Tab-separated table of C-alpha atoms and ligand atoms in Angstrom:
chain	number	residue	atom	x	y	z
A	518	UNK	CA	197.011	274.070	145.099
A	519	UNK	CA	197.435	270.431	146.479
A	520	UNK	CA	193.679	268.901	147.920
A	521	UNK	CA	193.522	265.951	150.513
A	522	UNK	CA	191.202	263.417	150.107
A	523	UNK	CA	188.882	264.447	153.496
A	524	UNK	CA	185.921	261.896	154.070
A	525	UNK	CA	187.853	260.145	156.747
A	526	UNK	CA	191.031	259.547	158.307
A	527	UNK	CA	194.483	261.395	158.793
A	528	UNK	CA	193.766	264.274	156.578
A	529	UNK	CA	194.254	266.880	158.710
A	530	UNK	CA	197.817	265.625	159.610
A	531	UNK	CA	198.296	265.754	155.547
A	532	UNK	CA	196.936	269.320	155.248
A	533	UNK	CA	199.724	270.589	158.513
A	534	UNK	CA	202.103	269.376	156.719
A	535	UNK	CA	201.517	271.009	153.580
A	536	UNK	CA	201.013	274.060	155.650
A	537	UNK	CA	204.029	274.084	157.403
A	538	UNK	CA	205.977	273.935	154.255
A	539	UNK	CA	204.129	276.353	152.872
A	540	UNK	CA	202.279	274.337	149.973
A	541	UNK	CA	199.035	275.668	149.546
A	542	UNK	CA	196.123	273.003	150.361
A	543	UNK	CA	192.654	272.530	150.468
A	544	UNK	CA	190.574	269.510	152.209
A	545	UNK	CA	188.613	267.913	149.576
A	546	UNK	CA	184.782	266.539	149.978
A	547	UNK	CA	183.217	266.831	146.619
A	548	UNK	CA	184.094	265.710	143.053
A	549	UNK	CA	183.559	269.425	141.910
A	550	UNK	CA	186.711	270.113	143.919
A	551	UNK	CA	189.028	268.181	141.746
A	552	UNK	CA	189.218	270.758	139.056
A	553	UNK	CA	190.638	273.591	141.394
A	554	UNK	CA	193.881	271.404	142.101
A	555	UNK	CA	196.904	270.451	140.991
A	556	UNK	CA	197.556	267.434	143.184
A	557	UNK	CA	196.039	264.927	145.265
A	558	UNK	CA	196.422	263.342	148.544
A	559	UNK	CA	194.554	260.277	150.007
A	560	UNK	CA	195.097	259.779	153.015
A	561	UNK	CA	195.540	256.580	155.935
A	562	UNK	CA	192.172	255.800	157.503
A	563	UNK	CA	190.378	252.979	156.961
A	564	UNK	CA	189.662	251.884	153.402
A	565	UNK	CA	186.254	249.907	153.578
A	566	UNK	CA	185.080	253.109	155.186
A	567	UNK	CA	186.574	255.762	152.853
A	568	UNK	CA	185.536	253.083	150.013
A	569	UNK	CA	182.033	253.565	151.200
A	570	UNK	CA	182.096	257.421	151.324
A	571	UNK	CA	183.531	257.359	147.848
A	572	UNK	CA	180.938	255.172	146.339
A	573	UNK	CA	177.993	257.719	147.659
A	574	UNK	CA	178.892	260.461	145.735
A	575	UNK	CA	180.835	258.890	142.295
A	576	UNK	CA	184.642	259.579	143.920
A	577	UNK	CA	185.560	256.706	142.200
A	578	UNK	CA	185.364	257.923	138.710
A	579	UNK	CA	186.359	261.541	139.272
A	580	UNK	CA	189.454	260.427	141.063
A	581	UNK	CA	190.528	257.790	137.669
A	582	UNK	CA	190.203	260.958	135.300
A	583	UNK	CA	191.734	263.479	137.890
A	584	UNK	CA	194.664	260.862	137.567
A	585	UNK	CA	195.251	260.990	133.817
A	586	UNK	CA	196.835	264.320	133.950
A	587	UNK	CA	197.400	264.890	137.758
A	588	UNK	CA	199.756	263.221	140.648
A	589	UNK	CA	197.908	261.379	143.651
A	590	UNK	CA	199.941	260.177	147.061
A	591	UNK	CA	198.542	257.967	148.618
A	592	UNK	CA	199.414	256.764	151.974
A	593	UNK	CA	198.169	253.186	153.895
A	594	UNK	CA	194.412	253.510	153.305
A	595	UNK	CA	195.099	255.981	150.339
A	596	UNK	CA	197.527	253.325	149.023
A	597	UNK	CA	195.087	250.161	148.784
A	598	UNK	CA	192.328	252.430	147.252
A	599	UNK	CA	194.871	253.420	144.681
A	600	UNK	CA	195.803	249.428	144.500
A	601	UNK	CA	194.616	247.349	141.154
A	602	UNK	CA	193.845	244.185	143.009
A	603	UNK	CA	192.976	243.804	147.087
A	604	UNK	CA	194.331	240.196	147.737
A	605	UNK	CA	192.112	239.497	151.038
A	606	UNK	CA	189.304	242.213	150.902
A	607	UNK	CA	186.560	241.793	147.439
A	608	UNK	CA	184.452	244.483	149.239
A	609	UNK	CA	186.958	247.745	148.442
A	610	UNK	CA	186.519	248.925	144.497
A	611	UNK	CA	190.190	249.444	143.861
A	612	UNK	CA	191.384	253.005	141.409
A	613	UNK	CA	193.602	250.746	139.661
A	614	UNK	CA	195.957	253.929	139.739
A	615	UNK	CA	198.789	252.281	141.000
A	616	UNK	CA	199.641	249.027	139.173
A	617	UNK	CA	199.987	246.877	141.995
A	618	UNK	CA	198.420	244.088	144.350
A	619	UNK	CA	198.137	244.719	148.186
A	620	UNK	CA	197.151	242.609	151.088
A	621	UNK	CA	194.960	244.578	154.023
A	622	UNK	CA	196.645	244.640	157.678
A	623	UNK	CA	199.372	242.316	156.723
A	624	UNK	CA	201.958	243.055	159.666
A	625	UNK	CA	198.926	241.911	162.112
A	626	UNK	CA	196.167	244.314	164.341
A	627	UNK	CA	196.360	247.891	166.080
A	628	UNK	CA	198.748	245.868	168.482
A	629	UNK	CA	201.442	245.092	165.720
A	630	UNK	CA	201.997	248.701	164.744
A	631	UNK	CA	205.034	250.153	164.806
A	632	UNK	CA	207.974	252.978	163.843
A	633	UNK	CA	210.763	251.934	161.857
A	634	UNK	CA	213.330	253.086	159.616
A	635	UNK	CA	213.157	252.437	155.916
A	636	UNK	CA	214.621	253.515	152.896
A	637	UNK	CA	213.091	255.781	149.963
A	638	UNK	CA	214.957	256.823	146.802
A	639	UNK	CA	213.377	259.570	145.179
A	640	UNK	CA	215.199	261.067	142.062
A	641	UNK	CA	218.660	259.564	143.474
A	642	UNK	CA	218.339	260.767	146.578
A	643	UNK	CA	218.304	258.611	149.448
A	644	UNK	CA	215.703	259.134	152.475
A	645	UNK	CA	216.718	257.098	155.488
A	646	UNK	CA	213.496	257.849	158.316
A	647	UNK	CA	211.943	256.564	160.952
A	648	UNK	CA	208.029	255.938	159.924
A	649	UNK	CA	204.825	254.712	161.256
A	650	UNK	CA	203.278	251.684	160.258
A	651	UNK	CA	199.629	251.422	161.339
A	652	UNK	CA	197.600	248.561	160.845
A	653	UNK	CA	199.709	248.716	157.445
A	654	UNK	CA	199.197	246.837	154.329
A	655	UNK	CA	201.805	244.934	152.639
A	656	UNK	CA	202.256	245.406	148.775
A	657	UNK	CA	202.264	241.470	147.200
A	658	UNK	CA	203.099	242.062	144.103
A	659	UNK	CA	203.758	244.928	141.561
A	660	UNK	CA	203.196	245.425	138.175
A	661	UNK	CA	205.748	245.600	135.279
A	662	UNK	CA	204.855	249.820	134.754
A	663	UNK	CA	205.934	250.176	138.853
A	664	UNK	CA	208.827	251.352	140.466
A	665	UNK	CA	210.160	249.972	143.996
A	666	UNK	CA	211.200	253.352	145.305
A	667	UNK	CA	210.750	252.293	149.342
A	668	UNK	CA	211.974	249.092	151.080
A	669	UNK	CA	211.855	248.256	154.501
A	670	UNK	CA	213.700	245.094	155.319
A	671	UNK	CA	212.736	242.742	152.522
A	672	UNK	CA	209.283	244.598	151.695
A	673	UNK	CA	208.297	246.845	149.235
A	674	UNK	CA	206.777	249.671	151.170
A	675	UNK	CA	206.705	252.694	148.599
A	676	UNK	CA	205.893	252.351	145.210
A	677	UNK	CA	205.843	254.943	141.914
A	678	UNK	CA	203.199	254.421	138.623
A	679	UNK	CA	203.833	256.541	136.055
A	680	UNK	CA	203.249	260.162	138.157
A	681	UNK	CA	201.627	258.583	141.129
A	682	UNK	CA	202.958	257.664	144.656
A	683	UNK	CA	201.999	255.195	146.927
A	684	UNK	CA	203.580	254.346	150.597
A	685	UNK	CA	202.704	251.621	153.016
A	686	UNK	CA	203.772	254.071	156.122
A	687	UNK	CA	202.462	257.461	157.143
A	688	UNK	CA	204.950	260.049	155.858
A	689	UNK	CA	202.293	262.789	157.437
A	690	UNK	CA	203.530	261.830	161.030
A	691	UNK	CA	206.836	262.306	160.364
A	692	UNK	CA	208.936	265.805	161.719
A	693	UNK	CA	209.954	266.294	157.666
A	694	UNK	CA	208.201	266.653	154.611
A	695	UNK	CA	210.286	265.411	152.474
A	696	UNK	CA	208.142	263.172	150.072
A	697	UNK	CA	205.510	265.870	150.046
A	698	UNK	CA	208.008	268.305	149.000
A	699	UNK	CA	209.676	266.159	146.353
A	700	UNK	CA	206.131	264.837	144.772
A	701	UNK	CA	204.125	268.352	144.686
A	702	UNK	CA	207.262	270.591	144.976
A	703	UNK	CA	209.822	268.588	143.118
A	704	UNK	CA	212.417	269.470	146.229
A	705	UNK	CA	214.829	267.270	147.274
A	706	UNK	CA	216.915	267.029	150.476
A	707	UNK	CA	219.309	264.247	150.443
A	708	UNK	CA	222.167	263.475	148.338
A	709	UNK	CA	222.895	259.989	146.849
A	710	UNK	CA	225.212	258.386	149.921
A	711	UNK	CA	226.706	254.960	150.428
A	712	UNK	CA	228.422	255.324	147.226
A	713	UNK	CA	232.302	255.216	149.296
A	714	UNK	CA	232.844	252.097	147.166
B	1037	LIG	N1	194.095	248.948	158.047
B	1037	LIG	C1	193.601	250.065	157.326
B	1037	LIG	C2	192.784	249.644	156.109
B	1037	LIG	O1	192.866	248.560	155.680
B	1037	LIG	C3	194.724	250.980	156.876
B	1037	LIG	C4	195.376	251.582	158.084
B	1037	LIG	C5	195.922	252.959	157.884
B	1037	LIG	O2	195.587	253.663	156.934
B	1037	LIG	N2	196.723	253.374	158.823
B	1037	LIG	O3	192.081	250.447	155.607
């Protein structure tokens, strides 16, 4: 059973797409929840406000333990709380889950969002998609325990920490499931290409 992080933002997008590829999911609201899954999800939203939520009812702590011995995506929003450092926000307390520093809304406001293709390696398979990037943040720098596994252009847009995942995009609005299936399925799809030379 895979849970989404539900106190606010695109969880319900999260939880479709588990459903249509038949990956059993619950929404998750309380701490207590934690122990009843196998996975984690949090989702895009907005950060100070899911920070906020969190605080109220000890999220913070749960979700560092839950991570010792269990996988967490998490995507835009999901991926600064899961940060170590925020470089331009000191009001977000950070999971230090993944071992990296972000910067909030780096590509600009609502205006400057945008689909794009970008690149993901997962396992040596190559994912080529068009994404969404929503008010997205940028990932500054990245710690010497973290793997680049997503570029678009010259930025580092999906990252790996030990078990966890974290992507700048929105893989949730996208037709496939493909990282869901590969991180709480272990599935892959695409076969290592470009390798003609
Ligand atoms: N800009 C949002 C934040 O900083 C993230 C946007 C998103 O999750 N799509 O929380």
């Amino acid at each position: 059973m895979i849970g989404v992080l539900a106190l606010q933002g695109d969880y319900d997008k999260h939880l479709r797409t588990l459903d249509r590829v038949n990956i059993p999911a619950i929404d998750v609201r309380y701490p207590s929840q934690l122990s009843k899954i196998d996975g984690l999800i949090i989702p895009g939203g907005e950060s100070t406000t899911m920070n906020d939520l969190m605080s109220r009812i000890d999220f913070h702590n749960h979700l560092i333990d839950f991570a010792q011995k269990k996988p967490i995506m998490g995507t835009c929003a999901g991926l600064i709380l899961m940060s170590k450092k925020i470089k331009n926000d000191d009001k977000i307390n950070p999971l230090g889950i993944l071992d990296i520093e972000v910067t909030r809304n780096a590509y600009g406001r609502q205006l400057h969002s945008f689909i794009d293709k970008v690149e993901v390696v997962v396992d040596g398979s190559i994912i080529n998609e068009r994404v969404a990037f929503i008010r997205a943040p940028k990932i500054s720098s990245i710690g010497k325990s973290t793997e680049v596994i997503g570029k678009h252009k010259n930025d580092i847009v999906g990252v790996k920490t030990g078990i966890h995942y974290g992507f700048a995009f929105h893989p949730e609005l996208s037709e496939n499931a493909y990282l869901h299936q590969y991180i709480f399925q272990g599935k892959t799809h695409y076969k290592e290409e470009n390798n003609a030379a």
